[in-house]
Short mmCIF file of C-alpha atoms and ligand atoms in Angstrom, two decimals:
data_model
loop_
_atom_site.label_atom_id
_atom_site.label_comp_id
_atom_site.label_asym_id
_atom_site.label_seq_id
_atom_site.Cartn_x
_atom_site.Cartn_y
_atom_site.Cartn_z
CA MET A 999 -20.25 7.40 -0.35
CA TYR A 1000 -23.54 5.53 -0.93
CA ALA A 1001 -25.04 3.32 1.77
CA PHE A 1002 -24.12 -0.21 2.09
CA THR A 1003 -24.49 -3.06 4.60
CA TYR A 1004 -21.33 -4.23 6.36
CA GLN A 1005 -20.50 -7.82 7.16
CA ARG A 1006 -17.52 -9.40 8.76
CA PRO A 1007 -17.52 -13.14 8.03
CA THR A 1008 -15.41 -15.45 10.17
CA SER A 1009 -15.03 -18.28 7.56
CA LEU A 1010 -14.34 -18.42 3.83
CA ASP A 1011 -17.50 -20.35 3.36
CA ASP A 1012 -19.54 -17.56 4.99
CA ALA A 1013 -17.69 -14.94 2.90
CA MET A 1014 -18.52 -16.80 -0.29
CA ALA A 1015 -22.17 -17.16 0.68
CA MET A 1016 -22.38 -13.39 1.47
CA LEU A 1017 -20.76 -12.56 -1.85
CA GLY A 1018 -23.57 -14.20 -3.66
CA ASP A 1019 -25.89 -11.40 -2.58
CA GLY A 1020 -26.59 -8.53 -5.08
CA ASP A 1021 -23.58 -6.44 -5.78
CA ALA A 1022 -21.63 -7.25 -2.70
CA LYS A 1023 -17.94 -6.62 -2.76
CA LEU A 1024 -15.01 -7.87 -0.64
CA LEU A 1025 -13.20 -5.37 1.51
CA ALA A 1026 -9.43 -6.07 2.17
CA GLY A 1027 -7.27 -3.15 3.04
CA GLY A 1028 -9.83 -0.79 1.47
CA HIS A 1029 -7.06 1.40 -0.04
CA THR A 1030 -8.46 1.11 -3.50
CA LEU A 1031 -12.08 0.34 -2.85
CA LEU A 1032 -12.81 3.09 -0.22
CA PRO A 1033 -11.34 5.94 -2.26
CA THR A 1034 -13.41 4.71 -5.27
CA MET A 1035 -16.52 4.59 -3.10
CA LYS A 1036 -15.89 8.03 -1.72
CA GLN A 1037 -15.81 9.34 -5.28
CA ARG A 1038 -18.99 7.45 -5.97
CA LEU A 1039 -17.33 5.51 -8.77
CA ALA A 1040 -18.33 2.28 -6.91
CA ALA A 1041 -21.53 1.67 -5.08
CA PRO A 1042 -21.60 -1.87 -3.71
CA SER A 1043 -24.75 -2.97 -1.91
CA ALA A 1044 -22.71 -4.70 0.74
CA LEU A 1045 -19.10 -4.85 1.95
CA ILE A 1046 -17.77 -8.21 3.05
CA ASP A 1047 -14.81 -7.41 5.22
CA LEU A 1048 -12.12 -10.03 5.22
CA GLY A 1049 -10.52 -8.49 8.29
CA ALA A 1050 -11.58 -11.29 10.61
CA LEU A 1051 -9.97 -13.84 8.20
CA ARG A 1052 -6.57 -12.09 8.34
CA ASP A 1053 -4.90 -14.71 10.37
CA GLN A 1054 -6.17 -17.43 8.03
CA LEU A 1055 -5.31 -15.56 4.86
CA SER A 1056 -2.01 -13.86 5.60
CA GLY A 1057 1.60 -14.89 6.01
CA VAL A 1058 4.47 -16.27 3.99
CA THR A 1059 5.53 -19.86 3.66
CA GLU A 1060 8.36 -21.39 1.65
CA GLU A 1061 7.01 -23.87 -0.82
CA ALA A 1062 8.57 -25.87 -3.63
CA GLY A 1063 11.73 -23.66 -3.53
CA GLY A 1064 9.58 -20.49 -3.95
CA VAL A 1065 7.26 -18.48 -1.69
CA THR A 1066 3.49 -18.67 -1.12
CA ILE A 1067 1.91 -15.40 0.23
CA GLY A 1068 -1.56 -15.20 1.75
CA ALA A 1069 -3.85 -12.87 0.03
CA MET A 1070 -4.41 -10.62 3.10
CA THR A 1071 -0.65 -10.07 3.65
CA ARG A 1072 0.02 -6.35 3.62
CA HIS A 1073 2.54 -4.71 1.27
CA GLY A 1074 4.75 -3.69 4.32
CA GLU A 1075 4.75 -7.24 5.59
CA VAL A 1076 5.86 -8.63 2.21
CA ALA A 1077 8.56 -5.94 2.08
CA GLU A 1078 9.89 -6.90 5.49
CA ASP A 1079 9.43 -10.59 5.51
CA PRO A 1080 12.69 -12.55 6.05
CA ILE A 1081 11.64 -15.47 3.73
CA VAL A 1082 10.63 -13.20 0.81
CA LYS A 1083 13.83 -11.17 1.36
CA ARG A 1084 15.95 -14.26 1.16
CA VAL A 1085 14.15 -16.26 -1.60
CA ILE A 1086 12.93 -13.50 -3.95
CA PRO A 1087 14.53 -10.18 -2.82
CA ALA A 1088 13.19 -8.41 -5.94
CA LEU A 1089 9.63 -9.20 -4.74
CA ALA A 1090 10.33 -7.72 -1.28
CA ALA A 1091 11.80 -4.65 -2.94
CA MET A 1092 8.86 -4.26 -5.17
CA ALA A 1093 6.49 -4.31 -2.21
CA SER A 1094 8.61 -1.70 -0.47
CA VAL A 1095 7.86 0.87 -3.09
CA VAL A 1096 4.00 0.56 -3.23
CA GLY A 1097 2.56 3.86 -2.22
CA ASP A 1098 3.84 5.19 1.13
CA PRO A 1099 4.36 3.57 4.58
CA ALA A 1100 0.75 4.14 5.67
CA VAL A 1101 -0.59 2.53 2.49
CA ARG A 1102 1.73 -0.33 2.96
CA SER A 1103 0.51 -0.98 6.41
CA ARG A 1104 -3.05 -1.39 5.24
CA GLY A 1105 -3.21 -2.39 1.49
CA THR A 1106 -2.98 -6.11 0.72
CA MET A 1107 -1.40 -8.21 -2.01
CA GLY A 1108 -4.74 -9.96 -2.74
CA GLY A 1109 -6.60 -6.65 -3.10
CA SER A 1110 -4.00 -5.28 -5.51
CA VAL A 1111 -3.98 -8.39 -7.66
CA ALA A 1112 -7.82 -8.58 -7.64
CA ASN A 1113 -8.01 -4.95 -8.65
CA ASN A 1114 -5.45 -5.12 -11.46
CA ASP A 1115 -4.94 -1.40 -11.73
CA PRO A 1116 -2.92 -0.80 -14.94
CA ALA A 1117 -0.37 1.21 -12.85
CA ALA A 1118 -0.09 -1.11 -9.98
CA ASP A 1119 3.20 -2.97 -9.19
CA TYR A 1120 2.08 -6.56 -8.24
CA PRO A 1121 0.78 -7.51 -11.70
CA ALA A 1122 4.24 -6.97 -13.15
CA ALA A 1123 5.84 -9.21 -10.50
CA CYS A 1124 3.18 -11.93 -10.94
CA LEU A 1125 3.55 -12.08 -14.70
CA ALA A 1126 7.35 -11.95 -14.74
CA LEU A 1127 7.80 -14.56 -12.03
CA GLY A 1128 5.19 -16.90 -13.42
CA ALA A 1129 3.04 -16.77 -10.29
CA THR A 1130 0.02 -18.88 -9.62
CA ILE A 1131 -3.11 -17.16 -8.28
CA ARG A 1132 -4.86 -19.49 -5.82
CA THR A 1133 -8.59 -18.90 -5.27
CA THR A 1134 -11.54 -20.49 -3.43
CA LYS A 1135 -12.35 -22.27 -6.69
CA ARG A 1136 -9.06 -23.07 -8.55
CA GLN A 1137 -5.47 -22.13 -9.47
CA ILE A 1138 -4.93 -19.61 -12.28
CA ALA A 1139 -1.53 -19.01 -13.98
CA ALA A 1140 -0.61 -15.29 -14.02
CA ALA A 1141 -0.28 -15.57 -17.80
CA ASP A 1142 -4.13 -16.35 -17.92
CA TYR A 1143 -5.16 -14.14 -15.10
CA PHE A 1144 -4.59 -10.45 -16.10
CA THR A 1145 -7.05 -9.91 -18.93
CA GLY A 1146 -7.14 -6.07 -19.35
CA LEU A 1147 -7.65 -2.78 -17.56
CA PHE A 1148 -9.03 -3.64 -14.08
CA GLU A 1149 -10.05 -6.98 -15.62
CA THR A 1150 -8.97 -10.34 -14.32
CA ALA A 1151 -10.03 -14.08 -14.84
CA LEU A 1152 -11.70 -13.96 -11.40
CA GLU A 1153 -15.35 -14.94 -11.51
CA ALA A 1154 -18.17 -13.55 -9.44
CA GLY A 1155 -17.83 -14.93 -5.86
CA GLU A 1156 -14.29 -16.06 -6.32
CA ILE A 1157 -11.88 -15.10 -3.55
CA ILE A 1158 -8.12 -15.02 -3.88
CA THR A 1159 -6.59 -17.01 -1.00
CA ALA A 1160 -2.88 -16.88 -1.75
CA ILE A 1161 -0.29 -16.44 -4.54
CA HIS A 1162 2.62 -18.73 -5.20
CA PHE A 1163 5.75 -17.25 -6.65
CA PRO A 1164 8.44 -19.69 -8.05
CA LYS A 1165 11.98 -18.67 -7.20
CA PRO A 1166 13.73 -17.04 -10.20
CA GLU A 1167 17.38 -17.42 -10.95
CA LYS A 1168 17.62 -13.61 -10.92
CA ALA A 1169 15.12 -10.83 -10.74
CA GLY A 1170 14.81 -7.02 -10.38
CA TYR A 1171 12.24 -4.27 -10.31
CA GLU A 1172 12.39 -0.61 -11.14
CA LYS A 1173 9.69 2.01 -11.37
CA PHE A 1174 9.43 5.63 -12.38
CA ARG A 1175 6.83 7.00 -10.05
CA ASN A 1176 4.05 9.24 -11.15
CA PRO A 1177 5.07 12.46 -9.33
CA ALA A 1178 1.57 13.01 -7.97
CA SER A 1179 -0.05 9.48 -7.37
CA ARG A 1180 3.23 7.63 -6.74
CA TYR A 1181 1.85 4.70 -8.81
CA ALA A 1182 4.04 3.47 -11.66
CA MET A 1183 4.19 5.83 -14.70
CA VAL A 1184 6.36 2.98 -15.93
CA GLY A 1185 7.41 -0.05 -13.96
CA VAL A 1186 9.55 -2.89 -15.28
CA PHE A 1187 10.12 -6.33 -13.63
CA VAL A 1188 12.80 -8.47 -15.14
CA ALA A 1189 13.33 -12.05 -14.29
CA LYS A 1190 15.49 -14.95 -15.41
CA THR A 1191 13.26 -18.00 -14.73
CA ALA A 1192 13.11 -21.71 -15.56
CA GLU A 1193 10.59 -20.75 -18.23
CA GLY A 1194 12.99 -18.28 -19.85
CA VAL A 1195 13.48 -14.50 -19.60
CA ARG A 1196 10.53 -12.34 -18.66
CA VAL A 1197 10.33 -8.57 -18.91
CA THR A 1198 6.93 -7.16 -17.81
CA VAL A 1199 5.73 -3.61 -17.93
CA THR A 1200 3.16 -1.88 -15.78
CA GLY A 1201 1.86 1.62 -15.89
CA ALA A 1202 2.41 2.08 -19.60
CA GLY A 1203 0.26 -0.40 -21.61
CA ALA A 1204 -3.13 0.86 -22.85
CA ASN A 1205 -4.29 -2.65 -21.99
CA GLY A 1206 -2.64 -3.07 -18.62
CA VAL A 1207 0.41 -5.21 -17.65
CA PHE A 1208 2.21 -6.79 -20.67
CA ARG A 1209 5.44 -8.66 -21.63
CA ALA A 1210 8.06 -6.69 -23.59
CA GLN A 1211 9.04 -9.59 -25.89
CA ASP A 1212 11.72 -7.72 -27.92
CA PHE A 1213 13.57 -7.23 -24.72
CA GLU A 1214 13.04 -10.82 -23.68
CA GLN A 1215 14.54 -12.09 -26.92
CA ALA A 1216 17.60 -9.88 -26.67
CA LEU A 1217 18.09 -10.96 -23.07
CA ALA A 1218 17.81 -14.74 -23.70
CA ALA A 1219 21.56 -15.10 -24.45
CA ASN A 1220 22.86 -12.33 -22.32
CA PHE A 1221 20.83 -11.24 -19.25
CA SER A 1222 22.40 -7.82 -18.80
CA ALA A 1223 21.63 -4.14 -19.30
CA ASP A 1224 24.16 -4.05 -22.19
CA ALA A 1225 22.14 -6.60 -24.22
CA ILE A 1226 19.12 -4.25 -24.64
CA LYS A 1227 20.91 -0.98 -25.15
CA ALA A 1228 20.17 -1.05 -28.83
CA VAL A 1229 16.62 -2.41 -28.56
CA LYS A 1230 13.97 0.29 -29.17
CA MET A 1231 10.56 0.00 -27.55
CA SER A 1232 7.73 0.89 -29.84
CA PRO A 1233 5.26 3.45 -28.55
CA ASP A 1234 2.32 1.59 -30.28
CA GLY A 1235 -0.20 0.50 -27.73
CA LEU A 1236 1.29 2.64 -24.89
CA ASN A 1237 -0.68 5.26 -22.94
CA SER A 1238 -0.53 8.96 -23.53
CA ASP A 1239 -1.85 11.29 -20.76
CA ILE A 1240 -0.92 14.62 -19.11
CA HIS A 1241 1.93 12.95 -17.23
CA ALA A 1242 3.72 11.36 -20.15
CA ASP A 1243 3.06 10.60 -23.84
CA ALA A 1244 3.54 7.20 -25.42
CA VAL A 1245 6.96 8.09 -26.94
CA TYR A 1246 8.27 9.21 -23.47
CA ARG A 1247 6.82 6.08 -21.87
CA ALA A 1248 8.52 3.86 -24.50
CA HIS A 1249 11.77 5.54 -23.67
CA LEU A 1250 11.28 5.19 -19.88
CA ILE A 1251 10.55 1.32 -20.43
CA GLY A 1252 14.14 0.95 -21.77
CA VAL A 1253 15.60 2.93 -18.96
CA MET A 1254 13.64 1.18 -16.26
CA ALA A 1255 14.43 -2.20 -17.79
CA ARG A 1256 18.20 -1.51 -17.78
CA ARG A 1257 18.09 -0.28 -14.20
CA ALA A 1258 16.08 -3.37 -13.14
CA LEU A 1259 18.70 -5.60 -14.89
CA ASP A 1260 21.52 -3.83 -13.04
CA LYS A 1261 19.66 -4.54 -9.79
CA ALA A 1262 19.06 -8.22 -10.75
CA ASN A 1263 22.68 -8.76 -11.56
CA ILE A 1264 24.13 -7.29 -8.27
CA MET B 1128 -29.18 -5.36 8.66
CA GLY B 1129 -30.44 -3.15 5.88
CA SER B 1130 -28.84 -0.07 4.26
CA GLY B 1131 -29.02 3.13 6.33
CA GLU B 1132 -29.10 1.29 9.64
CA THR B 1133 -26.51 1.89 12.23
CA MET B 1134 -24.30 -0.60 13.93
CA LEU B 1135 -22.44 -0.70 17.27
CA VAL B 1136 -18.64 -0.38 17.16
CA ALA B 1137 -16.38 -0.64 20.19
CA MET B 1138 -12.67 0.08 20.26
CA THR B 1139 -9.97 1.63 22.53
CA VAL B 1140 -8.93 5.20 21.74
CA ASN B 1141 -5.96 6.75 23.49
CA GLY B 1142 -6.31 4.07 26.17
CA LYS B 1143 -10.05 4.61 26.78
CA ALA B 1144 -12.72 2.11 25.79
CA VAL B 1145 -15.38 3.77 23.58
CA SER B 1146 -18.38 2.50 21.79
CA ARG B 1147 -20.89 4.28 19.48
CA ASP B 1148 -23.67 3.45 17.10
CA VAL B 1149 -22.49 4.47 13.64
CA ASP B 1150 -23.59 4.33 9.99
CA PRO B 1151 -21.33 1.73 8.44
CA ARG B 1152 -20.05 4.39 6.02
CA THR B 1153 -18.47 6.28 8.78
CA LEU B 1154 -14.74 6.60 8.23
CA LEU B 1155 -12.48 6.30 11.20
CA VAL B 1156 -11.48 9.86 10.90
CA GLN B 1157 -15.09 10.94 11.06
CA PHE B 1158 -15.66 8.74 14.06
CA LEU B 1159 -12.68 10.36 15.84
CA ARG B 1160 -13.60 13.95 14.92
CA ASP B 1161 -17.43 13.88 14.86
CA ASN B 1162 -18.35 11.13 17.35
CA LEU B 1163 -15.51 11.49 19.82
CA ARG B 1164 -14.69 15.16 19.22
CA LEU B 1165 -10.99 14.40 18.90
CA THR B 1166 -10.33 17.00 16.26
CA GLY B 1167 -6.55 16.86 16.24
CA THR B 1168 -6.70 14.36 13.45
CA HIS B 1169 -7.14 16.31 10.16
CA VAL B 1170 -8.62 15.75 6.81
CA GLY B 1171 -6.66 17.42 3.98
CA CYS B 1172 -7.67 15.45 0.90
CA ASP B 1173 -10.16 12.97 -0.51
CA THR B 1174 -7.68 10.92 -2.44
CA SER B 1175 -5.86 9.26 0.50
CA GLN B 1176 -2.66 11.02 -0.36
CA CYS B 1177 -1.94 13.90 2.13
CA GLY B 1178 -1.46 12.02 5.40
CA ALA B 1179 -3.05 14.70 7.64
CA CYS B 1180 -5.31 11.95 9.05
CA VAL B 1181 -2.56 9.49 10.08
CA VAL B 1182 -3.36 7.74 13.43
CA HIS B 1183 -1.95 4.44 14.91
CA ILE B 1184 -4.09 1.34 14.87
CA ASP B 1185 -2.59 -1.48 16.99
CA GLY B 1186 0.78 0.28 16.70
CA ASN B 1187 0.86 0.93 12.94
CA ALA B 1188 0.52 4.27 11.29
CA VAL B 1189 -2.45 4.34 8.89
CA LYS B 1190 -4.63 6.83 7.12
CA SER B 1191 -7.81 7.11 9.10
CA CYS B 1192 -9.67 8.67 6.13
CA THR B 1193 -9.33 5.29 4.26
CA ILE B 1194 -10.55 2.91 6.92
CA LEU B 1195 -14.08 2.30 8.12
CA ALA B 1196 -14.78 2.88 11.81
CA VAL B 1197 -16.59 -0.49 11.93
CA ALA B 1198 -13.49 -2.25 10.59
CA CYS B 1199 -11.71 -1.08 13.76
CA GLU B 1200 -13.89 -3.18 16.06
CA SER B 1201 -11.66 -4.21 19.12
CA SER B 1202 -8.70 -2.32 17.85
CA ALA B 1203 -6.48 0.05 19.90
CA VAL B 1204 -6.32 3.51 18.20
CA THR B 1205 -3.82 6.20 19.21
CA THR B 1206 -4.32 9.89 17.92
CA ILE B 1207 -2.24 12.86 18.32
CA GLU B 1208 -4.20 13.68 21.48
CA GLY B 1209 -2.96 10.44 22.98
CA LEU B 1210 0.81 11.18 22.68
CA ALA B 1211 1.54 13.72 25.45
CA ALA B 1212 1.83 12.30 28.96
CA GLY B 1213 -0.18 14.66 31.17
CA GLY B 1214 1.09 18.18 30.55
CA THR B 1215 4.44 17.05 29.04
CA LEU B 1216 4.77 16.99 25.23
CA HIS B 1217 5.96 13.77 23.63
CA PRO B 1218 9.60 14.09 22.52
CA MET B 1219 8.50 14.19 18.89
CA GLN B 1220 6.06 16.96 19.54
CA GLU B 1221 8.75 18.89 21.51
CA ALA B 1222 11.12 18.41 18.56
CA PHE B 1223 8.64 19.88 16.11
CA ARG B 1224 8.28 22.90 18.39
CA GLU B 1225 12.00 23.31 18.96
CA HIS B 1226 12.94 23.01 15.27
CA HIS B 1227 10.10 25.02 13.79
CA GLY B 1228 8.70 21.91 12.03
CA LEU B 1229 5.41 23.55 11.45
CA GLN B 1230 3.93 26.80 10.12
CA CYS B 1231 0.11 26.63 9.82
CA GLY B 1232 0.14 23.28 11.63
CA PHE B 1233 -2.54 21.56 9.50
CA CYS B 1234 -0.23 18.68 8.42
CA THR B 1235 1.51 18.46 11.86
CA PRO B 1236 -0.59 15.75 13.62
CA GLY B 1237 -0.18 13.44 10.68
CA MET B 1238 3.51 14.23 10.37
CA ILE B 1239 4.18 13.58 13.99
CA MET B 1240 2.14 10.28 14.05
CA THR B 1241 4.07 9.16 11.01
CA ALA B 1242 7.30 10.19 12.56
CA VAL B 1243 6.72 8.25 15.76
CA ASP B 1244 5.84 5.16 13.67
CA MET B 1245 9.11 5.64 11.73
CA VAL B 1246 11.05 5.49 14.93
CA ASN B 1247 9.07 2.51 16.19
CA ARG B 1248 9.92 0.68 12.94
CA ARG B 1249 13.42 1.74 12.30
CA GLY B 1250 14.89 2.92 15.65
CA PRO B 1251 16.21 6.36 16.66
CA ASP B 1252 19.06 6.74 14.18
CA LEU B 1253 17.40 8.11 11.04
CA ASP B 1254 19.30 9.65 8.17
CA GLU B 1255 17.85 12.46 6.08
CA HIS B 1256 17.16 10.28 2.99
CA THR B 1257 15.23 7.66 5.07
CA ILE B 1258 13.11 10.40 6.68
CA ARG B 1259 12.29 11.99 3.41
CA GLU B 1260 11.42 8.65 1.79
CA ASP B 1261 9.19 7.69 4.69
CA LEU B 1262 7.41 11.08 4.67
CA GLU B 1263 6.28 10.15 1.14
CA GLY B 1264 2.60 9.92 2.25
CA ASN B 1265 2.61 13.22 4.23
CA ILE B 1266 2.15 16.47 2.32
CA CYS B 1267 2.90 19.94 3.80
CA ARG B 1268 1.98 23.02 1.93
CA CYS B 1269 3.93 25.44 4.09
CA THR B 1270 7.32 24.42 5.32
CA GLY B 1271 9.16 23.08 2.36
CA TYR B 1272 9.87 20.00 4.56
CA HIS B 1273 13.31 21.11 5.61
CA ASN B 1274 12.57 21.83 9.21
CA ILE B 1275 10.23 18.86 9.37
CA VAL B 1276 13.11 16.53 8.48
CA LYS B 1277 15.28 18.28 11.11
CA ALA B 1278 12.56 17.83 13.71
CA VAL B 1279 12.01 14.18 12.90
CA ALA B 1280 15.69 13.41 13.24
CA ALA B 1281 15.90 15.31 16.53
CA GLY B 1282 12.69 13.82 17.91
CA ALA B 1283 13.90 10.31 16.90
CA GLN B 1284 17.13 10.92 18.90
CA ALA B 1285 15.15 12.18 21.83
CA MET B 1286 12.82 9.17 21.71
CA GLY B 1287 15.87 6.95 21.72
CA GLU B 1288 17.19 8.68 24.93
CA THR B 1289 13.86 8.53 26.67
CA ALA B 1290 13.73 4.81 25.91
CA PHE B 1291 17.25 4.39 27.22
CA LYS B 1292 16.49 6.31 30.37
CA GLN B 1293 13.36 4.16 31.01
CA ALA B 1294 15.34 1.01 30.46
CA ALA B 1295 17.99 2.13 32.88
CA GLU B 1296 15.49 3.08 35.64
C1 FAD C 2724 -2.14 6.93 -1.78
C2 FAD C 2724 -2.07 5.60 -2.40
C3 FAD C 2724 -0.98 5.30 -3.16
C4 FAD C 2724 -0.90 3.99 -3.71
N1 FAD C 2724 0.17 3.68 -4.55
C5 FAD C 2724 0.24 2.46 -5.07
C6 FAD C 2724 1.43 2.13 -5.88
O1 FAD C 2724 2.39 2.86 -5.95
N2 FAD C 2724 1.40 0.88 -6.42
C7 FAD C 2724 0.43 0.01 -6.32
O2 FAD C 2724 0.51 -1.09 -6.84
N3 FAD C 2724 -0.68 0.33 -5.56
C8 FAD C 2724 -0.78 1.46 -5.02
N4 FAD C 2724 -1.95 1.86 -4.20
C9 FAD C 2724 -3.01 0.84 -4.04
C10 FAD C 2724 -2.76 -0.05 -2.88
O3 FAD C 2724 -1.71 -0.96 -3.12
C11 FAD C 2724 -4.02 -0.90 -2.50
O4 FAD C 2724 -3.80 -1.37 -1.19
C12 FAD C 2724 -4.28 -2.07 -3.39
O5 FAD C 2724 -4.40 -1.70 -4.77
C13 FAD C 2724 -5.64 -2.72 -3.04
O6 FAD C 2724 -5.47 -3.47 -1.93
P1 FAD C 2724 -6.44 -3.45 -0.79
O7 FAD C 2724 -6.17 -4.50 0.21
O8 FAD C 2724 -6.46 -2.02 -0.20
O9 FAD C 2724 -7.83 -3.81 -1.47
P2 FAD C 2724 -9.35 -3.12 -1.32
O10 FAD C 2724 -9.34 -1.75 -1.65
O11 FAD C 2724 -9.98 -3.64 -0.01
O12 FAD C 2724 -10.02 -4.01 -2.63
C14 FAD C 2724 -9.67 -3.77 -3.96
C15 FAD C 2724 -10.53 -4.70 -4.83
O13 FAD C 2724 -10.07 -6.04 -4.68
C16 FAD C 2724 -11.16 -6.89 -4.20
N5 FAD C 2724 -10.50 -7.86 -3.33
C17 FAD C 2724 -9.86 -7.58 -2.26
N6 FAD C 2724 -9.30 -8.70 -1.69
C18 FAD C 2724 -9.65 -9.72 -2.48
C19 FAD C 2724 -9.45 -11.13 -2.54
N7 FAD C 2724 -8.73 -11.70 -1.55
N8 FAD C 2724 -10.06 -11.95 -3.48
C20 FAD C 2724 -10.74 -11.30 -4.47
N9 FAD C 2724 -11.03 -9.96 -4.55
C21 FAD C 2724 -10.54 -9.18 -3.54
C22 FAD C 2724 -12.15 -5.90 -3.59
O14 FAD C 2724 -13.47 -6.41 -3.63
C23 FAD C 2724 -11.96 -4.68 -4.44
O15 FAD C 2724 -12.71 -4.81 -5.58
C24 FAD C 2724 -2.06 3.06 -3.54
C25 FAD C 2724 -3.15 3.40 -2.83
C26 FAD C 2724 -3.22 4.63 -2.22
C27 FAD C 2724 -4.43 4.96 -1.39
S1 FES C 2725 -7.18 13.08 4.55
FE1 FES C 2725 -6.30 11.01 4.76
S2 FES C 2725 -4.73 11.05 3.30
FE2 FES C 2725 -5.57 13.09 3.09
S1 FES C 2726 2.61 23.49 8.27
FE1 FES C 2726 1.09 24.09 7.01
S2 FES C 2726 0.64 22.29 5.88
FE2 FES C 2726 2.41 21.78 6.91
#
């Protein structure tokens, strides 16, 4: 790890001011950033630890029928939260399969969404549920937020404060874990929402999370696993690597989508 | 403060207040092993995957190789050295011995800290499936896990009985 200065602001204003400085980076749970720094793939000049803002930036509230979750809320807290479990059980279930218990007691929703790893789980949930990402500057619709591999609409110095998830009529998530990393080799989030049916895929797209629109069309009239049995996912634009080639990933998307639909329809 | 300078961090480790000047890069596991000489917490990987480094911070099991020591300011940390009461092994440690839940022992501190956390979160009645799922982040190269799972189930029961006895006293 290269040297950096460490700062622990006690207000968002201070955090924003500190971020203005060189290539400073925010530190949330550190479960992506620190491994990357250990490998010397990232070398921020300063770490701005949001730890002292945890009280202010974490927790779940019910809002407009859906849920609003603070950026510093940990995966394990989302998984166990009674409001999330009642209002959007699929979101709690998704959080319960991020990494392992120790990762879930440290890693945060905000860190995951800011990082936009192409194999992370949260991006699929945000895009399928039509979430709104709230920052220190503005509100960003999930559809405009995830812009590519590890790329988001966040500007320099912008801090995610919370994410609002509208309540879907039905939703489900299923992932096929990479046997080594436990990230999604393919993860599919299905949701029947006021905006229509959404089927989002993580772990498979060469450009990060995406909507599987052929599945969405087939599900518009009949939101069930049967409705997509005959729909074939094209391997075009999917990843091939040592774990799975694009054809296998395309196949897995269909299987995961059908399992997610079965969960959503319980 | 400029790069390369040290900073003071203070926390409680196994019930004792400690403070040291450290480089901000110091990981909690390095702080425990190198600064405090508590070498029971191990480092088995550099990808945050093996769980040999698991300790409790404020009651939650976490990977101490993926946390900065300076971020633990004012926290209460428990390591494997902090589990036994005097000369008596903790019920989970005793269960690992009784059920041969270790061979080389490298993964054992992390396994035991994860197991104790599992019981704290879920209570003493753990089925095999739950134990295996919750050991997701702990890798063992020796045992094949079978006896670890048995040890965790037995240790969990023993922890339940201890809690019951304490409540009755
Ligand atoms: C062994 C292991 C297994 C894992 N498995 C999975 C998995 O299965 N699925 C999955 O989705 N993830 C997985 N993860 C990643 C984990 O979920 C991370 O916790 C998460 O991706 C990042 O959250 P963090 O709080 O740790 O962020 P950090 O590492 O602290 O930060 C990540 C990035 O986000 C920025 N950032 C943090 N907070 C904010 C904010 N509020 N506003 C703006 N920018 C911010 C940081 O500057 C940094 O660039 C795994 C991690 C490990 C170590
Ligand atoms: S040393 Fe911490 S997970 Fe391997
Ligand atoms: S006993 Fe050797 S690694 Fe687990």
